[in-house]
Amino acid sequence: MQNGLLLTGWIAIAMLSSACAPNRAPQTPGAGPGGQAARHSVIPLPAAIDISTGQSFAITPATLIVYEASDDPRVGITAAQLARLLASALPSPPPVRPASGAPPAGSILLSAGVANANLGEEGYELTITADGVRIAASTAAGLFYGVQTFRQLLPWSIEYQAARPHPIAVPLGKIQDRPRFVWRGAMLDVARHFFGVEDVKRYIDLIALYKINRLHLHLSDDQGWRIEIKSWPNLTAHGGQTEVGGGTGGFYTQAQYVDLVKYANDRFITIVPEIDMPSHTNAALASYPELNCNGEAPPLYTGIDVGFSTLCVDKDVTYTFISDVVREIAALTPGPYFHMGGDENKKLTPPQFRAFIERVQPIVQKHGKDAIGWDDIAPATLLPTTVVQHWRPEASHVAAAKSNKLIVSPASKSYLDMKYDKTTVLGLNWAGEIEVRTAYDWDPVNSVPSPQAGNIVGIEAPLWTETVATTGDLDFLAFPRLAALAEIAWSSPQAKNWDNFSVRVALHGPRWSALGVNFYRSPQIAWPDMR
Ligand code: TNX
């Protein structure tokens, strides 16, 4: 009861601090709509946050990180991650210890076993007093999210990698927080341009800071097959050797994929593997002639057209192939999902396409996963467990999937590969231009037919890579928009406010600079002087 009352009070504070203001960019860098300095720059905005002005807790070489034992090994991993972060500003990394008795004054205490129904599966409570810091949650995931919030309350200079001792002060305050949606997704297309393990880990690090908890990897397309399949080795030996523009492509060995899955899991991110089918399959068709209806392998493809390829849906070998691929990938993937694509088939008749989707879903199920498909699959008869990913901006495309769960990723709002404006060199514009404010000012509930709003599990921010060849390109299209989308996924829609967000996101500019992120300096945001 007491918790409930307090929470209501804090929500009021969070909402007051984001009360509606005229729609204009703030005048002073780092200043709020009322001209006052931002008290904090936490993104996504917590459910309830009360941050003091003036008083702070100092992290010193004597600060300890203490964690309470848990069955989940990620509690200790999270503590070690926090120590690594703080190490960049201290003469030596802070000691990390399992708790025994009450922690010494001045410690940072991480506790993942608290019984507080208000926190749910992913919520946390963060308390910073003059005597120490306490991050408490019911689960290791909640603890991790509390640490991400704490990280954003630290000065941005903490993000510089070089060890350079300097004072670290965190404002005193209290936060109680939990997410709106369980599905807070990002998608990376590693097929059009290949991104190696280190690049994907870097992206995982960046999205984890914003409490994203799903990374959907688009592992195959016309231009490349990116994951080793031991029973069909030519998929990567041949089909993995190029990419858009004719580069040398690449692929993940199964061991590398397992390493990525673990790296993501240590940051509470579930990998969602996608093998796109029946279209977007030229790389597979080029690798195995028997998958083509005419038995002839087409050449590898390095352009950016879509919809021209298709598996031969009338041959049994096609389903043997699919079953082998799903089986091998499912065995390496602890997460419960397998994304079967299903988008943009321009070759099959609607009945052929529907029959294909109806035949593949049970294959996915047989290998222990729930199928996900792009909204093109909605007209087929779907299993109750199949999840539909809304992408074509018209809500009507998901109407047929009446009771299936929905991931909302409208191309006109959440596609990170759309240009920001007419002057943006990178990116595409078939779904429009998406400035930061456009990426922020929408709500998933309005993207689907209203009777289906209750089926929404969350949102996703896809980054297609036809025009994205380097991590610098990737950064430029993802940031700041990823931060805007993360707030839609996590924060309450009532507390959402562009003026307030634009002030907070401005303060992520120096943080991104310190992290080496090549973010887009949107003219809609009053960035602080970063010279
Ligand atoms: C549409 S979104 C596609 C992709 C392209 C993307 C480019 C979807 C399911 N299909 O094949 O890469 O547009 O924005």
Coordinates of C-alpha atoms and ligand atoms in Angstrom, one line a residue:
M1 CA 0.0 0.0 0.0
Q2 CA 2.7 2.4 1.0
N3 CA 4.6 1.6 -2.1
G4 CA 1.5 2.2 -4.2
L5 CA 1.0 5.7 -2.6
L6 CA 4.7 6.6 -3.1
L7 CA 4.6 5.4 -6.7
T8 CA 1.6 7.6 -7.4
G9 CA 3.5 10.6 -5.9
W10 CA 6.5 10.0 -8.0
I11 CA 4.5 9.5 -11.1
A12 CA 3.0 12.9 -10.4
I13 CA 6.6 14.3 -10.2
A14 CA 7.6 12.7 -13.5
M15 CA 4.5 14.0 -15.2
L16 CA 4.8 17.5 -13.7
S17 CA 8.4 17.8 -14.9
S18 CA 7.2 16.9 -18.4
A19 CA 4.0 19.0 -18.3
C20 CA 2.9 20.2 -21.7
A21 CA 4.8 23.2 -23.0
P22 CA 4.6 25.0 -26.3
N23 CA 6.1 23.0 -29.2
R24 CA 9.4 24.6 -29.7
A25 CA 13.0 23.7 -29.4
P26 CA 14.6 24.8 -26.0
Q27 CA 16.6 28.0 -26.3
T28 CA 19.5 27.2 -24.0
P29 CA 21.5 24.0 -24.5
G30 CA 20.5 21.6 -21.7
A31 CA 17.7 23.8 -20.5
G32 CA 14.1 22.8 -20.2
P33 CA 11.1 24.3 -21.8
G34 CA 10.9 26.7 -18.8
G35 CA 14.5 27.7 -19.1
Q36 CA 15.6 25.7 -16.1
A37 CA 18.5 23.2 -16.4
A38 CA 17.4 19.6 -16.9
R39 CA 17.5 17.7 -13.6
H40 CA 18.4 14.5 -15.4
S41 CA 18.7 13.1 -18.9
V42 CA 17.4 9.6 -18.3
I43 CA 16.1 7.9 -21.4
P44 CA 13.6 6.2 -21.5
L45 CA 11.9 8.4 -18.9
P46 CA 11.3 6.4 -15.7
A47 CA 7.8 5.8 -14.3
A48 CA 8.6 7.9 -11.3
I49 CA 11.7 9.9 -10.8
D50 CA 12.7 12.5 -8.2
I51 CA 16.1 13.9 -8.5
S52 CA 17.5 16.5 -6.1
T53 CA 19.4 19.6 -7.2
G54 CA 22.7 20.4 -5.6
Q55 CA 23.3 17.4 -3.4
S56 CA 25.2 14.4 -4.7
F57 CA 26.8 11.1 -3.8
A58 CA 30.5 10.9 -4.6
I59 CA 32.1 7.7 -6.0
T60 CA 35.7 7.5 -4.8
P61 CA 38.5 5.0 -4.8
A62 CA 37.0 3.6 -1.6
T63 CA 33.6 2.8 -3.1
L64 CA 32.6 -0.8 -3.1
I65 CA 30.1 -2.6 -5.3
V66 CA 28.3 -5.2 -3.3
Y67 CA 25.7 -7.6 -4.7
E68 CA 23.3 -10.0 -3.0
A69 CA 23.7 -13.6 -4.1
S70 CA 21.2 -14.8 -6.7
D71 CA 20.6 -18.0 -8.8
D72 CA 21.0 -15.9 -11.9
P73 CA 24.7 -15.5 -12.7
R74 CA 23.9 -12.3 -14.6
V75 CA 23.6 -10.5 -11.2
G76 CA 27.4 -10.9 -10.7
I77 CA 28.0 -10.1 -14.4
T78 CA 25.9 -6.9 -14.1
A79 CA 28.0 -5.9 -11.0
A80 CA 31.2 -6.5 -13.0
Q81 CA 29.9 -4.4 -15.9
L82 CA 29.2 -1.5 -13.5
A83 CA 32.7 -1.9 -12.1
R84 CA 34.2 -1.7 -15.6
L85 CA 32.2 1.4 -16.3
L86 CA 33.4 3.2 -13.1
A87 CA 37.0 2.0 -13.6
S88 CA 37.5 4.5 -16.4
A89 CA 37.3 7.4 -13.9
L90 CA 39.1 5.8 -10.9
P91 CA 42.8 4.9 -10.3
S92 CA 41.8 1.3 -10.2
P93 CA 38.5 -0.6 -10.7
P94 CA 36.2 -0.6 -7.7
P95 CA 36.1 -3.9 -5.8
V96 CA 33.0 -6.1 -6.5
R97 CA 31.9 -8.4 -3.6
P98 CA 29.0 -10.7 -2.8
A99 CA 27.2 -9.2 0.2
S100 CA 27.8 -10.7 3.7
G101 CA 25.8 -8.8 6.2
A102 CA 25.0 -5.1 5.8
P103 CA 27.2 -3.4 3.2
P104 CA 29.7 -0.7 4.5
A105 CA 28.4 2.9 4.3
G106 CA 29.2 4.4 0.9
S107 CA 28.7 1.2 -1.0
I108 CA 26.7 0.6 -4.2
L109 CA 24.4 -2.3 -3.3
L110 CA 22.8 -4.4 -6.0
S111 CA 19.9 -6.6 -4.9
A112 CA 17.9 -8.8 -7.3
G113 CA 15.7 -10.7 -5.0
V114 CA 13.3 -8.1 -3.4
A115 CA 9.7 -9.0 -3.2
N116 CA 7.9 -5.9 -4.5
A117 CA 5.0 -6.7 -6.8
N118 CA 5.1 -3.1 -8.1
L119 CA 8.4 -3.8 -9.9
G120 CA 7.1 -6.7 -12.0
E121 CA 9.5 -8.8 -14.1
E122 CA 11.7 -5.9 -15.3
G123 CA 11.2 -3.1 -12.9
Y124 CA 13.6 -1.7 -10.3
E125 CA 14.0 0.9 -7.6
L126 CA 17.1 3.1 -7.5
T127 CA 17.8 5.1 -4.3
I128 CA 20.8 7.4 -4.1
T129 CA 21.4 9.0 -0.7
A130 CA 24.5 10.7 0.8
D131 CA 25.3 7.3 2.5
G132 CA 25.2 5.1 -0.6
V133 CA 23.4 3.7 -3.6
R134 CA 20.8 0.9 -3.6
I135 CA 19.5 -0.7 -6.8
A136 CA 16.8 -3.2 -6.0
A137 CA 14.7 -5.4 -8.2
S138 CA 12.8 -8.7 -8.2
T139 CA 14.8 -10.1 -11.1
A140 CA 18.3 -9.8 -12.5
A141 CA 16.8 -8.1 -15.5
G142 CA 15.3 -5.3 -13.3
L143 CA 18.7 -4.9 -11.7
F144 CA 20.3 -4.5 -15.0
Y145 CA 17.8 -1.8 -16.0
G146 CA 18.4 0.0 -12.7
V147 CA 22.2 0.0 -13.5
Q148 CA 21.5 1.5 -17.0
T149 CA 19.5 4.3 -15.3
F150 CA 22.3 4.8 -12.8
R151 CA 24.8 4.9 -15.7
Q152 CA 22.8 7.7 -17.3
L153 CA 22.9 9.7 -14.0
L154 CA 26.7 9.6 -14.0
P155 CA 28.6 12.3 -15.8
W156 CA 29.0 11.6 -19.5
S157 CA 32.7 11.7 -19.2
I158 CA 32.4 8.2 -17.5
E159 CA 32.0 6.8 -21.0
Y160 CA 35.5 7.7 -22.1
Q161 CA 37.5 4.4 -22.2
A162 CA 40.9 5.8 -21.1
A163 CA 41.6 5.5 -17.4
R164 CA 41.7 9.1 -16.2
P165 CA 40.8 9.6 -12.6
H166 CA 38.3 12.4 -12.0
P167 CA 35.6 13.0 -9.5
I168 CA 32.3 11.2 -10.1
A169 CA 29.2 12.7 -8.5
V170 CA 25.7 11.4 -8.9
P171 CA 22.7 13.5 -7.8
L172 CA 20.7 12.2 -4.9
G173 CA 17.3 10.9 -5.8
K174 CA 14.8 8.1 -6.0
I175 CA 13.4 6.3 -9.0
Q176 CA 10.8 3.6 -9.3
D177 CA 10.4 2.2 -12.7
R178 CA 9.0 -0.6 -14.9
P179 CA 8.4 -0.9 -18.6
R180 CA 5.2 -0.4 -20.6
F181 CA 6.0 -3.2 -23.1
V182 CA 7.7 -6.5 -22.9
W183 CA 9.0 -6.3 -26.5
R184 CA 11.4 -3.5 -26.9
G185 CA 13.2 -4.4 -30.1
A186 CA 15.8 -3.4 -32.5
M187 CA 16.5 -5.2 -35.8
L188 CA 19.8 -5.3 -37.7
D189 CA 20.0 -6.4 -41.3
V190 CA 23.3 -8.1 -41.5
A191 CA 22.4 -9.5 -45.0
R192 CA 22.4 -6.5 -47.3
H193 CA 25.7 -5.4 -45.7
F194 CA 27.5 -7.8 -43.4
F195 CA 28.4 -6.7 -39.9
G196 CA 30.9 -8.9 -38.0
V197 CA 30.7 -10.1 -34.4
E198 CA 32.5 -7.1 -32.9
D199 CA 30.2 -4.6 -34.8
V200 CA 27.1 -6.4 -33.6
K201 CA 28.4 -6.5 -30.0
R202 CA 29.0 -2.8 -30.2
Y203 CA 25.4 -2.3 -31.3
I204 CA 24.2 -4.5 -28.5
D205 CA 26.1 -2.3 -26.0
L206 CA 24.5 0.8 -27.4
I207 CA 21.0 -0.5 -27.4
A208 CA 21.3 -2.0 -24.0
L209 CA 21.9 1.4 -22.5
Y210 CA 18.3 2.3 -23.6
K211 CA 16.8 -0.9 -22.1
I212 CA 16.1 -2.5 -25.5
N213 CA 15.6 -6.3 -24.8
R214 CA 15.3 -7.9 -28.3
L215 CA 17.7 -7.9 -31.1
H216 CA 16.2 -9.3 -34.3
L217 CA 19.0 -10.3 -36.7
H218 CA 17.9 -10.4 -40.3
L219 CA 20.3 -13.3 -41.2
S220 CA 19.5 -14.0 -44.9
D221 CA 18.3 -12.1 -47.9
D222 CA 18.9 -12.0 -51.6
Q223 CA 22.3 -10.5 -51.2
G224 CA 23.7 -12.9 -48.6
W225 CA 23.3 -15.8 -46.3
R226 CA 25.0 -15.0 -42.9
I227 CA 24.8 -18.0 -40.6
E228 CA 26.6 -21.3 -41.0
I229 CA 24.2 -24.3 -41.6
K230 CA 26.2 -27.5 -41.2
S231 CA 23.8 -29.6 -43.2
W232 CA 23.7 -27.1 -46.1
P233 CA 27.3 -25.7 -46.2
N234 CA 27.1 -24.0 -49.5
L235 CA 24.7 -21.4 -48.1
T236 CA 27.6 -19.6 -46.6
A237 CA 30.4 -21.0 -48.7
H238 CA 28.8 -19.5 -51.8
G239 CA 25.8 -17.5 -50.6
G240 CA 27.7 -15.6 -47.9
Q241 CA 30.4 -14.3 -50.2
T242 CA 28.9 -11.0 -51.3
E243 CA 26.7 -8.1 -50.3
V244 CA 25.0 -5.0 -51.7
G245 CA 27.5 -3.2 -54.0
G246 CA 29.6 -6.3 -54.5
G247 CA 31.7 -6.4 -51.3
T248 CA 33.0 -9.7 -49.9
G249 CA 30.1 -10.2 -47.4
G250 CA 30.8 -12.7 -44.7
F251 CA 28.9 -14.9 -42.2
Y252 CA 28.8 -16.1 -38.6
T253 CA 30.1 -19.5 -37.8
Q254 CA 27.8 -21.3 -35.4
A255 CA 30.3 -20.8 -32.6
Q256 CA 30.3 -17.0 -33.3
Y257 CA 26.5 -16.9 -33.3
V258 CA 26.5 -18.7 -29.9
D259 CA 29.0 -16.1 -28.6
L260 CA 26.7 -13.3 -29.8
V261 CA 23.7 -14.9 -28.2
K262 CA 25.6 -15.1 -24.9
Y263 CA 26.9 -11.5 -25.2
A264 CA 23.3 -10.3 -25.8
N265 CA 22.0 -12.5 -22.9
D266 CA 24.5 -10.9 -20.5
R267 CA 22.8 -7.6 -21.4
F268 CA 19.3 -9.0 -21.1
I269 CA 18.8 -9.0 -24.9
T270 CA 17.1 -12.0 -26.6
I271 CA 18.4 -12.7 -30.1
V272 CA 15.6 -13.3 -32.6
P273 CA 17.0 -15.0 -35.6
E274 CA 15.3 -14.4 -39.0
I275 CA 15.6 -16.5 -42.1
D276 CA 13.5 -14.7 -44.6
M277 CA 11.3 -16.9 -46.9
P278 CA 9.9 -17.7 -49.4
S279 CA 11.1 -14.5 -51.1
H280 CA 14.3 -12.7 -50.3
T281 CA 16.1 -16.0 -50.9
N282 CA 18.4 -15.4 -53.9
A283 CA 21.5 -16.2 -51.9
A284 CA 20.0 -19.7 -51.0
L285 CA 18.7 -20.2 -54.5
A286 CA 22.2 -19.4 -55.9
S287 CA 23.8 -21.9 -53.5
Y288 CA 21.5 -24.9 -54.1
P289 CA 19.9 -25.3 -57.6
E290 CA 17.4 -27.8 -56.3
L291 CA 15.6 -25.1 -54.4
N292 CA 14.6 -23.4 -57.7
C293 CA 11.6 -24.7 -59.7
N294 CA 13.7 -24.8 -62.8
G295 CA 16.6 -26.5 -61.0
E296 CA 19.0 -23.8 -62.1
A297 CA 20.9 -21.6 -59.7
P298 CA 20.7 -17.9 -60.4
P299 CA 23.8 -15.7 -60.1
L300 CA 24.6 -14.0 -56.8
Y301 CA 22.8 -10.7 -56.4
T302 CA 24.3 -7.4 -55.2
G303 CA 21.5 -4.9 -56.1
I304 CA 18.7 -3.6 -53.9
D305 CA 15.5 -4.7 -55.6
V306 CA 13.0 -6.8 -53.5
G307 CA 10.4 -9.5 -54.1
F308 CA 11.9 -11.1 -57.2
S309 CA 13.1 -14.4 -55.7
T310 CA 11.2 -17.3 -54.3
L311 CA 11.8 -20.8 -53.0
C312 CA 10.0 -23.4 -55.1
V313 CA 7.0 -24.0 -52.9
D314 CA 5.9 -27.1 -54.7
K315 CA 9.0 -29.2 -54.1
D316 CA 9.4 -31.3 -50.9
V317 CA 13.1 -30.6 -50.8
T318 CA 12.2 -27.0 -50.0
Y319 CA 10.6 -28.1 -46.7
T320 CA 13.5 -30.5 -45.9
F321 CA 15.8 -27.5 -46.4
I322 CA 13.6 -25.2 -44.2
S323 CA 13.4 -27.9 -41.5
D324 CA 17.2 -28.4 -41.4
V325 CA 17.8 -24.6 -41.2
V326 CA 15.2 -24.1 -38.5
R327 CA 16.5 -27.1 -36.5
E328 CA 20.1 -25.9 -36.5
I329 CA 19.4 -22.3 -35.7
A330 CA 16.8 -23.3 -33.0
A331 CA 19.3 -25.5 -31.3
L332 CA 21.7 -22.5 -30.9
T333 CA 19.0 -20.0 -29.9
P334 CA 17.7 -20.1 -26.3
G335 CA 15.1 -17.4 -27.0
P336 CA 11.6 -18.8 -27.8
Y337 CA 11.3 -17.2 -31.3
F338 CA 12.1 -17.9 -34.9
H339 CA 11.3 -15.2 -37.5
M340 CA 10.3 -16.7 -40.8
G341 CA 10.1 -13.4 -42.7
G342 CA 7.3 -13.8 -45.3
D343 CA 7.5 -10.3 -46.7
E344 CA 7.2 -8.9 -50.2
N345 CA 6.6 -12.0 -52.3
K346 CA 5.9 -10.9 -55.8
K347 CA 6.2 -14.3 -57.5
L348 CA 3.6 -16.6 -55.8
T349 CA -0.1 -16.4 -56.1
P350 CA -1.9 -15.5 -52.8
P351 CA -3.1 -19.1 -52.3
Q352 CA 0.4 -20.5 -52.9
F353 CA 1.8 -18.0 -50.5
R354 CA -0.8 -18.8 -47.8
A355 CA -0.2 -22.5 -48.2
F356 CA 3.5 -22.0 -47.8
I357 CA 3.1 -20.0 -44.5
E358 CA 0.6 -22.7 -43.2
R359 CA 3.2 -25.4 -44.0
V360 CA 6.2 -23.6 -42.4
Q361 CA 4.6 -22.6 -39.1
P362 CA 4.4 -26.2 -37.8
I363 CA 8.0 -26.8 -38.8
V364 CA 9.0 -23.9 -36.6
Q365 CA 6.8 -25.2 -33.8
K366 CA 8.3 -28.7 -34.2
H367 CA 11.7 -27.3 -33.4
G368 CA 10.4 -25.7 -30.3
K369 CA 10.0 -22.0 -31.4
D370 CA 7.1 -19.6 -31.8
A371 CA 7.0 -18.3 -35.4
I372 CA 7.1 -14.6 -36.2
G373 CA 6.4 -13.2 -39.6
W374 CA 6.1 -9.8 -41.3
D375 CA 2.5 -8.6 -41.7
D376 CA 2.2 -10.1 -45.2
I377 CA 1.5 -13.4 -43.4
A378 CA -1.7 -12.1 -41.7
P379 CA -4.1 -13.5 -44.4
A380 CA -2.9 -17.1 -43.9
T381 CA -4.4 -19.3 -41.2
L382 CA -2.0 -18.6 -38.3
L383 CA -1.2 -20.7 -35.3
P384 CA -2.3 -19.0 -32.1
T385 CA 1.3 -18.7 -31.0
T386 CA 2.5 -17.0 -34.3
V387 CA 3.4 -13.3 -33.8
V388 CA 2.8 -10.8 -36.6
Q389 CA 5.2 -7.9 -37.2
H390 CA 3.4 -4.9 -38.5
W391 CA 5.6 -2.9 -40.9
R392 CA 3.5 -1.5 -43.8
P393 CA 2.2 1.8 -42.4
E394 CA -1.5 1.0 -43.2
A395 CA -3.1 -0.6 -40.1
S396 CA -5.4 -2.7 -42.3
H397 CA -2.5 -5.1 -43.1
V398 CA -2.7 -6.7 -39.7
A399 CA -6.5 -6.8 -39.6
A400 CA -6.8 -10.5 -40.6
A401 CA -4.5 -11.6 -37.7
K402 CA -7.3 -11.0 -35.2
S403 CA -6.0 -12.6 -32.1
N404 CA -2.3 -13.0 -32.7
K405 CA 0.3 -11.0 -30.8
L406 CA 1.6 -8.0 -32.7
I407 CA 5.0 -6.3 -32.8
V408 CA 4.5 -2.8 -34.1
S409 CA 7.2 -1.4 -36.4
P410 CA 5.5 1.0 -38.9
A411 CA 8.0 1.9 -41.6
S412 CA 6.9 5.6 -41.6
K413 CA 7.8 5.9 -37.9
S414 CA 10.2 3.3 -36.6
Y415 CA 12.4 2.4 -39.7
L416 CA 15.9 3.6 -38.8
D417 CA 16.9 3.3 -42.5
M418 CA 14.6 6.1 -43.6
K419 CA 16.3 9.4 -44.3
Y420 CA 15.9 12.2 -41.6
D421 CA 15.1 14.8 -44.2
K422 CA 15.7 15.5 -47.9
T423 CA 19.3 16.4 -47.3
T424 CA 20.2 13.1 -45.7
V425 CA 22.7 11.2 -47.9
L426 CA 22.3 7.8 -46.3
G427 CA 19.1 5.8 -46.1
L428 CA 16.0 5.3 -48.2
N429 CA 12.8 7.3 -48.3
W430 CA 10.1 4.9 -49.6
A431 CA 8.2 5.3 -46.3
G432 CA 8.9 9.0 -46.0
E433 CA 11.5 11.0 -44.1
I434 CA 11.7 10.5 -40.3
E435 CA 13.2 13.3 -38.3
V436 CA 13.8 12.7 -34.6
R437 CA 10.5 14.2 -33.6
T438 CA 8.5 12.0 -36.1
A439 CA 10.2 9.0 -34.5
Y440 CA 9.1 10.2 -31.1
D441 CA 5.6 11.5 -31.6
W442 CA 3.5 8.4 -32.3
D443 CA 2.0 5.7 -30.4
P444 CA 1.7 2.0 -31.4
V445 CA -1.9 1.8 -30.2
N446 CA -2.8 4.0 -33.1
S447 CA -0.9 1.9 -35.7
V448 CA -3.2 -1.1 -35.6
P449 CA -7.0 -1.6 -35.9
S450 CA -8.4 -0.6 -32.4
P451 CA -9.8 -4.0 -31.5
Q452 CA -6.3 -5.4 -31.8
A453 CA -4.6 -2.8 -29.6
G454 CA -4.6 -5.2 -26.7
N455 CA -2.6 -7.7 -28.8
I456 CA 0.5 -5.4 -29.0
V457 CA 3.5 -6.9 -27.2
G458 CA 5.7 -3.9 -28.1
I459 CA 7.6 -2.1 -30.8
E460 CA 10.7 -2.6 -32.9
A461 CA 13.2 -0.4 -34.7
P462 CA 14.5 -2.1 -37.8
L463 CA 17.7 -0.9 -39.4
W464 CA 17.9 -2.2 -43.0
T465 CA 21.3 -1.8 -44.5
E466 CA 21.0 -1.4 -48.2
T467 CA 22.8 2.0 -47.8
V468 CA 24.6 1.2 -44.5
A469 CA 28.1 -0.1 -45.0
T470 CA 30.1 1.0 -41.9
T471 CA 29.4 1.3 -38.1
G472 CA 29.6 5.1 -38.7
D473 CA 26.7 4.8 -41.1
L474 CA 24.8 2.6 -38.7
D475 CA 25.3 5.1 -35.8
F476 CA 24.2 8.0 -37.9
L477 CA 20.9 6.4 -38.8
A478 CA 20.2 4.8 -35.4
F479 CA 21.0 7.8 -33.1
P480 CA 19.1 9.8 -31.8
R481 CA 16.1 7.9 -33.3
L482 CA 16.7 4.7 -31.3
A483 CA 16.5 6.7 -28.1
A484 CA 13.2 8.1 -29.2
L485 CA 11.8 4.7 -30.0
A486 CA 13.2 3.2 -26.7
E487 CA 11.1 5.8 -24.8
I488 CA 8.0 4.8 -26.7
A489 CA 8.6 1.1 -25.8
W490 CA 9.4 1.7 -22.1
S491 CA 7.7 4.8 -20.8
S492 CA 4.1 5.6 -20.1
P493 CA 2.4 7.4 -23.0
Q494 CA 0.9 9.9 -20.6
A495 CA 4.4 11.1 -19.5
K496 CA 5.7 11.4 -23.1
N497 CA 6.5 14.9 -24.1
W498 CA 8.7 16.1 -27.0
D499 CA 10.0 19.2 -25.3
N500 CA 11.0 17.3 -22.3
F501 CA 12.6 14.5 -24.4
S502 CA 14.4 16.9 -26.6
V503 CA 16.2 18.4 -23.6
R504 CA 17.1 15.0 -22.2
V505 CA 18.3 13.7 -25.6
A506 CA 20.5 16.7 -26.1
L507 CA 22.5 15.6 -23.1
H508 CA 23.1 12.2 -24.7
G509 CA 25.1 14.0 -27.5
P510 CA 28.3 14.3 -25.3
R511 CA 27.7 10.8 -24.0
W512 CA 27.6 9.4 -27.6
S513 CA 30.7 11.5 -28.5
A514 CA 32.5 9.9 -25.6
L515 CA 31.4 6.5 -26.8
G516 CA 32.6 7.2 -30.3
V517 CA 29.0 7.2 -31.8
N518 CA 28.6 9.1 -35.0
F519 CA 25.2 10.4 -34.2
Y520 CA 23.0 12.7 -36.4
R521 CA 23.1 16.4 -35.1
S522 CA 19.4 16.9 -35.7
P523 CA 18.5 20.6 -36.0
Q524 CA 15.4 19.8 -33.9
I525 CA 17.6 19.4 -30.9
A526 CA 19.5 22.1 -29.0
W527 CA 22.8 20.2 -28.5
P528 CA 25.2 21.4 -25.9
D529 CA 28.4 22.9 -27.1
M530 CA 30.6 19.8 -27.6
R531 CA 33.8 21.5 -28.7
Ligands
TNX1 C1 11.1 -3.3 -46.9 S1 10.4 -4.1 -44.2 C2 11.6 -4.6 -46.6 C3 13.1 -4.8 -46.7 C4 13.8 -3.6 -47.1 C5 13.2 -2.4 -46.5 C6 13.9 -1.1 -46.8 C7 10.3 -5.5 -44.9 C8 9.6 -6.5 -44.2 N1 10.8 -5.6 -46.1 O1 13.3 -5.9 -47.5 O2 15.1 -3.7 -46.8 O3 11.9 -2.2 -46.9 O4 13.4 0.0 -46.0

